[in-house]
Short mmCIF file of N, CA and C in Angstrom, two decimals:
data_model
loop_
_atom_site.label_atom_id
_atom_site.label_comp_id
_atom_site.label_asym_id
_atom_site.label_seq_id
_atom_site.Cartn_x
_atom_site.Cartn_y
_atom_site.Cartn_z
N MET A 1 142.61 -52.61 -31.18
CA MET A 1 143.75 -53.17 -31.91
C MET A 1 143.23 -54.13 -32.34
N ARG A 2 144.42 -54.56 -33.14
CA ARG A 2 143.90 -55.58 -34.00
C ARG A 2 145.66 -56.47 -33.17
N THR A 3 145.39 -58.40 -32.93
CA THR A 3 146.42 -58.55 -32.73
C THR A 3 146.52 -59.22 -34.18
N SER A 4 148.39 -59.45 -33.75
CA SER A 4 148.31 -60.62 -35.02
C SER A 4 148.62 -61.79 -34.80
N THR A 5 147.98 -62.55 -35.84
CA THR A 5 148.44 -64.15 -36.04
C THR A 5 149.40 -64.43 -35.02
N LYS A 6 150.29 -64.07 -35.74
CA LYS A 6 151.11 -64.70 -34.65
C LYS A 6 151.50 -64.28 -33.68
N THR A 7 150.83 -63.28 -32.91
CA THR A 7 150.82 -62.98 -31.31
C THR A 7 149.78 -64.29 -30.76
N ARG A 8 148.71 -63.75 -31.56
CA ARG A 8 147.89 -64.49 -30.98
C ARG A 8 147.79 -65.93 -30.77
N ARG A 9 148.46 -66.46 -31.52
CA ARG A 9 148.92 -67.30 -31.48
C ARG A 9 150.47 -68.29 -30.03
N THR A 10 151.06 -67.05 -30.23
CA THR A 10 152.06 -67.12 -28.75
C THR A 10 151.22 -67.42 -27.78
N LEU A 11 150.07 -66.27 -28.12
CA LEU A 11 148.96 -66.50 -26.36
C LEU A 11 148.52 -67.29 -25.81
N ILE A 12 148.00 -67.81 -27.20
CA ILE A 12 147.14 -69.52 -26.89
C ILE A 12 148.55 -70.54 -26.30
N ALA A 13 149.41 -70.85 -26.90
CA ALA A 13 150.56 -71.23 -26.58
C ALA A 13 151.06 -71.92 -24.92
N VAL A 14 151.24 -69.66 -24.87
CA VAL A 14 151.51 -69.78 -23.05
C VAL A 14 150.22 -70.14 -22.33
N ALA A 15 148.75 -69.75 -22.39
CA ALA A 15 148.12 -69.92 -22.14
C ALA A 15 147.63 -71.68 -21.48
N THR A 16 147.94 -72.74 -22.60
CA THR A 16 148.28 -73.86 -22.70
C THR A 16 149.21 -74.61 -21.90
N ALA A 17 150.06 -73.52 -22.07
CA ALA A 17 151.26 -73.74 -21.32
C ALA A 17 150.97 -73.30 -19.62
N ALA A 18 150.91 -72.17 -19.36
CA ALA A 18 150.25 -72.45 -17.94
C ALA A 18 149.38 -73.14 -17.66
N SER A 19 147.89 -73.47 -18.07
CA SER A 19 147.25 -74.88 -17.36
C SER A 19 148.05 -76.15 -17.43
N LEU A 20 148.67 -76.49 -18.18
CA LEU A 20 149.06 -77.73 -18.01
C LEU A 20 149.97 -77.45 -16.93
N ALA A 21 150.57 -76.77 -16.88
CA ALA A 21 151.72 -76.57 -15.37
C ALA A 21 150.85 -76.80 -14.08
N ALA A 22 150.15 -75.83 -14.04
CA ALA A 22 148.36 -75.80 -13.27
C ALA A 22 148.33 -77.59 -12.88
N LEU A 23 147.66 -78.21 -13.78
CA LEU A 23 146.57 -79.19 -13.55
C LEU A 23 148.38 -79.75 -12.71
N LEU A 24 149.35 -80.31 -13.26
CA LEU A 24 150.14 -80.86 -13.59
C LEU A 24 150.65 -81.11 -11.78
N ALA A 25 151.01 -79.94 -11.35
CA ALA A 25 151.30 -79.71 -9.91
C ALA A 25 150.46 -80.16 -9.47
N GLY A 26 148.63 -79.57 -9.76
CA GLY A 26 147.88 -80.50 -8.81
C GLY A 26 147.95 -81.97 -8.33
N CYS A 27 149.02 -82.19 -9.60
CA CYS A 27 149.11 -83.65 -9.34
C CYS A 27 150.16 -84.16 -8.31
N SER A 28 151.09 -83.59 -8.55
CA SER A 28 152.55 -84.03 -7.44
C SER A 28 153.21 -83.55 -6.32
N THR A 29 153.08 -84.45 -5.64
CA THR A 29 153.04 -85.15 -4.01
C THR A 29 153.07 -83.87 -2.65
N GLY A 30 154.02 -82.68 -3.94
CA GLY A 30 154.75 -81.72 -3.46
C GLY A 30 155.60 -82.01 -3.05
N GLY A 31 155.94 -80.64 -1.56
CA GLY A 31 157.66 -80.38 -1.90
C GLY A 31 157.35 -80.51 0.32
N SER A 32 156.50 -80.52 0.79
CA SER A 32 156.13 -80.65 2.11
C SER A 32 157.29 -81.12 2.81
N THR A 33 157.61 -81.50 4.45
CA THR A 33 158.82 -82.17 4.43
C THR A 33 157.63 -83.12 5.30
N PRO A 34 157.99 -84.56 5.42
CA PRO A 34 157.05 -86.04 6.32
C PRO A 34 157.50 -85.09 8.19
N ASP A 35 156.02 -85.50 8.52
CA ASP A 35 156.46 -85.74 10.35
C ASP A 35 157.34 -86.26 10.84
N LYS A 36 158.38 -85.81 11.29
CA LYS A 36 158.96 -86.69 12.22
C LYS A 36 159.01 -86.96 12.94
N THR A 37 157.08 -86.98 13.91
CA THR A 37 156.68 -87.42 14.71
C THR A 37 156.77 -88.81 13.71
N ALA A 38 156.17 -89.03 12.74
CA ALA A 38 155.66 -90.06 11.97
C ALA A 38 156.95 -92.03 12.18
N LYS A 39 155.70 -93.00 13.39
CA LYS A 39 156.14 -94.27 13.13
C LYS A 39 155.38 -94.77 11.57
N ALA A 40 157.08 -96.03 11.16
CA ALA A 40 157.38 -96.55 10.10
C ALA A 40 156.01 -97.03 10.03
N SER A 41 154.84 -98.38 9.53
CA SER A 41 154.55 -99.23 9.62
C SER A 41 155.01 -100.64 9.24
N PRO A 42 154.05 -101.36 9.99
CA PRO A 42 154.41 -102.56 10.48
C PRO A 42 154.61 -102.90 10.07
N THR A 43 156.05 -104.41 9.68
CA THR A 43 156.61 -104.96 8.00
C THR A 43 155.34 -106.15 7.96
N ALA A 44 155.11 -106.57 6.62
CA ALA A 44 155.04 -108.23 6.92
C ALA A 44 156.24 -109.07 7.21
N GLU A 45 155.02 -110.37 7.96
CA GLU A 45 155.86 -111.51 7.67
C GLU A 45 156.40 -112.10 6.84
N ARG A 46 157.55 -112.52 7.01
CA ARG A 46 157.87 -113.44 5.67
C ARG A 46 157.33 -114.35 5.73
N THR A 47 156.60 -115.24 4.82
CA THR A 47 156.20 -116.33 4.34
C THR A 47 157.21 -117.80 4.53
N PRO A 48 157.43 -118.98 5.12
CA PRO A 48 158.00 -119.36 5.64
C PRO A 48 158.21 -120.13 4.34
N ASN A 49 159.12 -120.71 4.09
CA ASN A 49 159.16 -121.74 2.41
C ASN A 49 157.83 -123.09 2.61
N PRO A 50 157.24 -123.42 1.70
CA PRO A 50 156.53 -124.54 1.77
C PRO A 50 157.24 -125.39 1.97
N THR A 51 156.73 -126.39 2.76
CA THR A 51 157.86 -127.91 3.20
C THR A 51 157.06 -128.71 1.78
N SER A 52 158.09 -130.36 2.19
CA SER A 52 158.26 -130.38 1.36
C SER A 52 157.19 -131.43 1.14
N ASP A 53 156.62 -131.59 2.45
CA ASP A 53 155.67 -133.37 2.89
C ASP A 53 154.23 -132.75 1.95
N ILE A 54 154.00 -133.69 1.78
CA ILE A 54 152.39 -133.95 0.48
C ILE A 54 151.36 -134.49 1.97
N VAL A 55 150.68 -133.23 2.00
CA VAL A 55 149.36 -133.92 2.69
C VAL A 55 148.20 -133.96 1.85
N ALA A 56 147.28 -135.33 2.16
CA ALA A 56 146.75 -135.04 0.95
C ALA A 56 145.56 -136.03 2.24
N PRO A 57 144.02 -136.22 2.28
CA PRO A 57 142.86 -136.49 2.63
C PRO A 57 143.16 -137.94 3.61
N PRO A 58 142.25 -138.38 4.33
CA PRO A 58 142.65 -139.26 4.86
C PRO A 58 141.53 -140.17 4.32
N LEU A 59 142.41 -141.31 4.10
CA LEU A 59 141.40 -142.83 3.87
C LEU A 59 140.37 -142.60 4.40
N GLU A 60 139.51 -143.46 3.50
CA GLU A 60 138.21 -143.84 3.73
C GLU A 60 138.54 -145.71 4.53
N GLN A 61 137.72 -145.63 5.50
CA GLN A 61 138.51 -146.68 6.06
C GLN A 61 137.30 -148.19 5.95
N ALA A 62 138.54 -149.22 5.62
CA ALA A 62 137.91 -150.52 4.93
C ALA A 62 137.85 -151.24 6.24
N GLU A 63 136.96 -152.14 5.85
CA GLU A 63 136.49 -153.39 7.64
C GLU A 63 137.03 -154.45 6.19
N VAL A 64 137.64 -155.28 6.07
CA VAL A 64 138.38 -156.96 6.56
C VAL A 64 137.66 -158.38 7.41
N PRO A 65 137.07 -158.85 7.22
CA PRO A 65 137.31 -160.16 7.90
C PRO A 65 138.52 -161.12 8.02
N CYS A 66 139.28 -161.54 9.18
CA CYS A 66 140.03 -162.96 9.14
C CYS A 66 138.97 -164.25 9.45
N THR A 67 138.95 -164.94 8.55
CA THR A 67 137.88 -165.64 8.80
C THR A 67 138.56 -167.48 8.46
N ASP A 68 137.89 -167.61 9.75
CA ASP A 68 139.04 -169.07 9.67
C ASP A 68 140.49 -169.08 9.50
N GLY A 69 141.08 -168.25 9.89
CA GLY A 69 142.43 -167.52 9.55
C GLY A 69 142.60 -167.07 8.40
N THR A 70 141.84 -166.32 7.74
CA THR A 70 142.52 -165.74 6.05
C THR A 70 141.10 -164.59 5.83
N ALA A 71 141.59 -164.09 5.59
CA ALA A 71 142.39 -162.61 4.90
C ALA A 71 142.13 -162.28 3.23
N THR A 72 140.96 -162.10 3.00
CA THR A 72 141.38 -161.63 1.36
C THR A 72 140.58 -159.82 1.62
N ILE A 73 141.94 -159.11 1.19
CA ILE A 73 141.57 -157.77 0.80
C ILE A 73 141.92 -157.79 -0.57
N ALA A 74 140.38 -157.12 -1.38
CA ALA A 74 139.50 -157.16 -2.44
C ALA A 74 138.92 -156.45 -2.68
N ASP A 75 138.62 -155.58 -3.01
CA ASP A 75 137.67 -154.34 -4.19
C ASP A 75 137.57 -153.68 -3.27
N VAL A 76 139.05 -152.98 -2.41
CA VAL A 76 138.38 -151.67 -1.72
C VAL A 76 140.38 -150.78 -1.88
N ASN A 77 140.45 -150.66 -3.39
CA ASN A 77 140.71 -149.56 -4.47
C ASN A 77 140.85 -148.03 -3.52
N ASN A 78 141.67 -147.78 -3.10
CA ASN A 78 141.81 -146.48 -2.63
C ASN A 78 141.07 -146.30 -1.04
N LYS A 79 141.64 -147.24 -0.52
CA LYS A 79 141.02 -146.87 0.97
C LYS A 79 142.14 -147.54 1.71
N GLU A 80 142.33 -147.34 2.90
CA GLU A 80 142.61 -148.72 4.26
C GLU A 80 142.13 -148.70 4.87
N VAL A 81 142.85 -150.10 5.03
CA VAL A 81 142.98 -151.59 5.91
C VAL A 81 143.04 -151.48 7.17
N THR A 82 143.07 -151.92 8.07
CA THR A 82 143.81 -152.90 9.41
C THR A 82 143.24 -153.54 10.24
N LEU A 83 144.28 -154.37 9.55
CA LEU A 83 143.73 -156.06 10.50
C LEU A 83 144.36 -156.13 10.79
N GLY A 84 144.00 -156.97 12.61
CA GLY A 84 145.07 -158.05 13.28
C GLY A 84 145.50 -158.74 12.13
N ASP A 85 145.62 -159.74 13.85
CA ASP A 85 146.99 -161.10 13.46
C ASP A 85 146.47 -161.95 12.87
N CYS A 86 146.54 -162.61 11.30
CA CYS A 86 145.67 -163.18 10.46
C CYS A 86 146.80 -163.93 10.16
N ALA A 87 146.72 -165.60 10.28
CA ALA A 87 147.68 -166.62 9.60
C ALA A 87 147.89 -165.97 8.07
N THR A 88 147.01 -165.76 6.96
CA THR A 88 147.13 -165.48 5.31
C THR A 88 146.15 -164.50 4.78
N VAL A 89 147.13 -163.54 4.17
CA VAL A 89 146.61 -162.40 3.83
C VAL A 89 146.34 -161.85 2.33
N VAL A 90 145.68 -162.33 1.83
CA VAL A 90 145.70 -162.13 0.36
C VAL A 90 144.97 -160.95 -0.56
N VAL A 91 145.69 -159.76 -0.34
CA VAL A 91 145.37 -158.32 -1.19
C VAL A 91 145.50 -158.39 -2.93
N GLU A 92 144.02 -158.48 -3.00
CA GLU A 92 144.22 -158.50 -4.74
C GLU A 92 143.35 -157.06 -4.76
N SER A 93 143.26 -155.81 -3.75
CA SER A 93 143.39 -154.33 -4.18
C SER A 93 144.32 -153.63 -4.67
N SER A 94 144.52 -152.84 -5.36
CA SER A 94 145.11 -151.49 -5.51
C SER A 94 144.96 -150.91 -5.05
N ASN A 95 146.31 -149.46 -5.08
CA ASN A 95 146.55 -148.42 -4.12
C ASN A 95 144.94 -147.80 -2.44
N THR A 96 146.41 -149.20 -2.18
CA THR A 96 145.84 -149.18 -0.77
C THR A 96 146.78 -149.55 0.41
N VAL A 97 146.48 -148.83 1.87
CA VAL A 97 146.99 -148.94 2.07
C VAL A 97 146.71 -149.46 3.35
N ILE A 98 147.48 -150.55 3.60
CA ILE A 98 147.40 -151.97 4.80
C ILE A 98 147.86 -152.13 6.64
N HIS A 99 147.88 -151.78 6.60
CA HIS A 99 148.83 -152.27 8.35
C HIS A 99 148.32 -153.50 9.09
N LEU A 100 148.40 -154.64 8.91
CA LEU A 100 148.32 -155.73 9.91
C LEU A 100 149.43 -155.79 10.60
N GLY A 101 148.60 -156.58 11.32
CA GLY A 101 149.59 -157.87 13.25
C GLY A 101 150.41 -158.21 12.27
N ALA A 102 150.07 -160.44 13.06
CA ALA A 102 150.95 -161.15 13.01
C ALA A 102 150.49 -161.64 11.72
N VAL A 103 151.44 -161.98 10.43
CA VAL A 103 150.94 -162.96 9.73
C VAL A 103 151.80 -163.42 9.32
N GLU A 104 151.53 -165.72 9.07
CA GLU A 104 152.53 -166.39 8.47
C GLU A 104 152.95 -165.61 7.33
N SER A 105 151.85 -165.94 6.16
CA SER A 105 151.70 -165.64 4.55
C SER A 105 151.26 -164.65 3.95
N LEU A 106 151.53 -163.87 3.73
CA LEU A 106 150.70 -162.81 2.94
C LEU A 106 151.39 -162.12 1.33
N THR A 107 149.90 -163.05 0.63
CA THR A 107 150.37 -163.10 -0.32
C THR A 107 149.88 -161.50 -1.41
N VAL A 108 150.68 -160.29 -2.13
CA VAL A 108 149.75 -159.48 -2.66
C VAL A 108 149.60 -160.04 -4.57
N LYS A 109 149.04 -159.61 -4.32
CA LYS A 109 148.06 -159.45 -6.68
C LYS A 109 147.63 -158.10 -6.87
N GLY A 110 147.66 -157.00 -6.29
CA GLY A 110 146.95 -156.02 -6.66
C GLY A 110 148.17 -155.02 -7.24
N ALA A 111 148.47 -154.11 -6.84
CA ALA A 111 149.35 -153.05 -7.46
C ALA A 111 149.27 -151.47 -6.46
N ILE A 112 150.66 -150.54 -6.40
CA ILE A 112 150.71 -149.68 -6.13
C ILE A 112 150.46 -149.63 -4.52
N ASN A 113 150.90 -151.19 -3.65
CA ASN A 113 149.74 -150.99 -2.51
C ASN A 113 151.02 -150.68 -1.28
N GLY A 114 150.56 -150.13 0.09
CA GLY A 114 151.53 -149.94 0.90
C GLY A 114 151.42 -150.53 2.56
N ILE A 115 152.04 -151.44 2.76
CA ILE A 115 151.35 -152.65 3.43
C ILE A 115 152.95 -152.61 4.47
N ASP A 116 152.41 -152.23 6.33
CA ASP A 116 152.67 -152.02 7.26
C ASP A 116 152.78 -153.50 7.56
N VAL A 117 153.62 -154.54 8.08
CA VAL A 117 153.29 -155.92 8.69
C VAL A 117 154.01 -156.00 9.90
N LYS A 118 153.70 -156.04 11.29
CA LYS A 118 154.11 -156.44 12.34
C LYS A 118 154.74 -157.76 12.04
N SER A 119 154.51 -158.12 11.77
CA SER A 119 155.37 -159.92 11.57
C SER A 119 155.52 -160.45 10.40
N VAL A 120 156.32 -161.30 9.59
CA VAL A 120 155.75 -162.10 8.30
C VAL A 120 156.83 -163.45 8.11
N ASP A 121 155.84 -164.13 8.11
CA ASP A 121 156.98 -165.28 7.07
C ASP A 121 157.62 -165.89 6.57
N LYS A 122 156.27 -165.39 5.11
CA LYS A 122 156.37 -165.20 3.13
C LYS A 122 155.93 -164.28 3.00
N VAL A 123 156.32 -163.86 2.29
CA VAL A 123 155.58 -162.90 1.12
C VAL A 123 155.65 -163.27 0.08
N VAL A 124 154.62 -163.36 -1.30
CA VAL A 124 154.37 -164.16 -1.97
C VAL A 124 154.46 -162.45 -3.28
N ILE A 125 154.54 -161.93 -4.50
CA ILE A 125 154.57 -160.42 -4.62
C ILE A 125 154.37 -160.88 -6.32
N SER A 126 153.22 -160.60 -6.74
CA SER A 126 152.96 -160.98 -8.74
C SER A 126 151.84 -159.65 -8.82
N GLY A 127 151.81 -158.84 -8.82
CA GLY A 127 151.55 -157.32 -8.59
C GLY A 127 152.75 -156.76 -9.02
N ASP A 128 152.60 -155.48 -9.90
CA ASP A 128 153.60 -154.12 -9.77
C ASP A 128 153.34 -153.00 -8.95
N GLY A 129 154.42 -152.22 -8.83
CA GLY A 129 154.56 -150.65 -7.04
C GLY A 129 154.33 -150.76 -5.74
N ASN A 130 154.23 -152.16 -5.40
CA ASN A 130 154.08 -152.24 -4.19
C ASN A 130 155.65 -152.19 -3.67
N ARG A 131 155.05 -151.69 -1.76
CA ARG A 131 155.80 -151.52 -0.59
C ARG A 131 155.58 -152.72 0.53
N VAL A 132 156.64 -153.16 0.74
CA VAL A 132 155.93 -154.16 2.16
C VAL A 132 156.99 -153.54 3.04
N SER A 133 156.57 -153.47 4.62
CA SER A 133 157.73 -152.75 5.06
C SER A 133 157.10 -153.80 6.40
N THR A 134 158.47 -154.10 6.91
CA THR A 134 157.81 -155.03 7.89
C THR A 134 159.31 -154.99 9.34
N PRO A 135 159.69 -156.02 9.85
CA PRO A 135 161.04 -155.88 11.24
C PRO A 135 161.13 -156.65 10.91
N SER A 136 160.85 -158.18 9.99
CA SER A 136 160.66 -159.85 10.54
C SER A 136 161.92 -159.51 8.83
N LYS A 137 162.33 -160.76 8.98
CA LYS A 137 163.10 -160.46 7.66
C LYS A 137 162.12 -162.31 7.75
N PRO A 138 161.60 -161.91 5.83
CA PRO A 138 160.99 -163.15 5.47
C PRO A 138 161.05 -163.07 4.66
N LYS A 139 160.63 -165.12 3.71
CA LYS A 139 161.33 -165.65 2.58
C LYS A 139 160.14 -164.66 1.49
N VAL A 140 160.90 -164.16 0.28
CA VAL A 140 160.23 -163.63 -0.67
C VAL A 140 160.30 -164.00 -2.00
N ASP A 141 159.27 -164.33 -3.19
CA ASP A 141 159.13 -164.58 -3.99
C ASP A 141 158.20 -163.70 -4.25
N ASP A 142 158.73 -162.47 -5.46
CA ASP A 142 158.53 -161.69 -6.20
C ASP A 142 158.49 -161.30 -7.21
N SER A 143 157.63 -161.85 -8.78
CA SER A 143 158.11 -162.28 -9.67
C SER A 143 157.12 -160.78 -10.50
N GLY A 144 156.82 -159.52 -9.43
CA GLY A 144 156.44 -158.74 -10.23
C GLY A 144 157.23 -157.84 -10.53
N LYS A 145 157.28 -156.50 -10.03
CA LYS A 145 158.09 -155.37 -10.72
C LYS A 145 158.85 -154.04 -9.84
N SER A 146 158.72 -153.86 -10.08
CA SER A 146 159.73 -152.19 -8.71
C SER A 146 158.48 -152.83 -7.60
N ASN A 147 159.00 -153.83 -6.99
CA ASN A 147 158.27 -154.00 -5.50
C ASN A 147 159.52 -154.56 -4.65
N THR A 148 158.86 -153.18 -3.13
CA THR A 148 160.14 -153.34 -2.11
C THR A 148 159.73 -153.87 -1.35
N VAL A 149 160.40 -154.74 -0.41
CA VAL A 149 160.26 -155.29 0.83
C VAL A 149 161.31 -154.72 1.93
N GLN A 150 160.89 -153.79 2.75
CA GLN A 150 161.80 -152.94 3.70
C GLN A 150 161.92 -153.63 4.89
N ARG A 151 162.38 -154.13 5.23
CA ARG A 151 162.91 -155.26 6.71
C ARG A 151 163.69 -154.35 7.35
#
């Protein structure tokens, strides 16, 4: 028995469609109902918002002596200096964090230093971008730019 070309094409199309349907049915999730004893998986905790605090690595400590009542803080850029009481302190370094005890005269020639002073009588600043913090009320001579003396 001889089949016509039209019938043959129809049979091929039906066979292809049936094969595709069977193939796609294997990829579906199926119609099964979920297990009623299943529990929800734990949810992840929400990550808190990041803080606005900037945390930098600790600075390297530098030793500066007070000799005969005078200390010169020089060549210790990007470091931290702690110095006790000293009559005269001259800061020539830049980008330095400095903690001082009681000081009569503080001269700042460097730039972008953060200086905390327990007490100071006079502050002379010729550098730029320095911050001096002290609870005392010193006489201030500031010829630089963008410096602050916080009392």
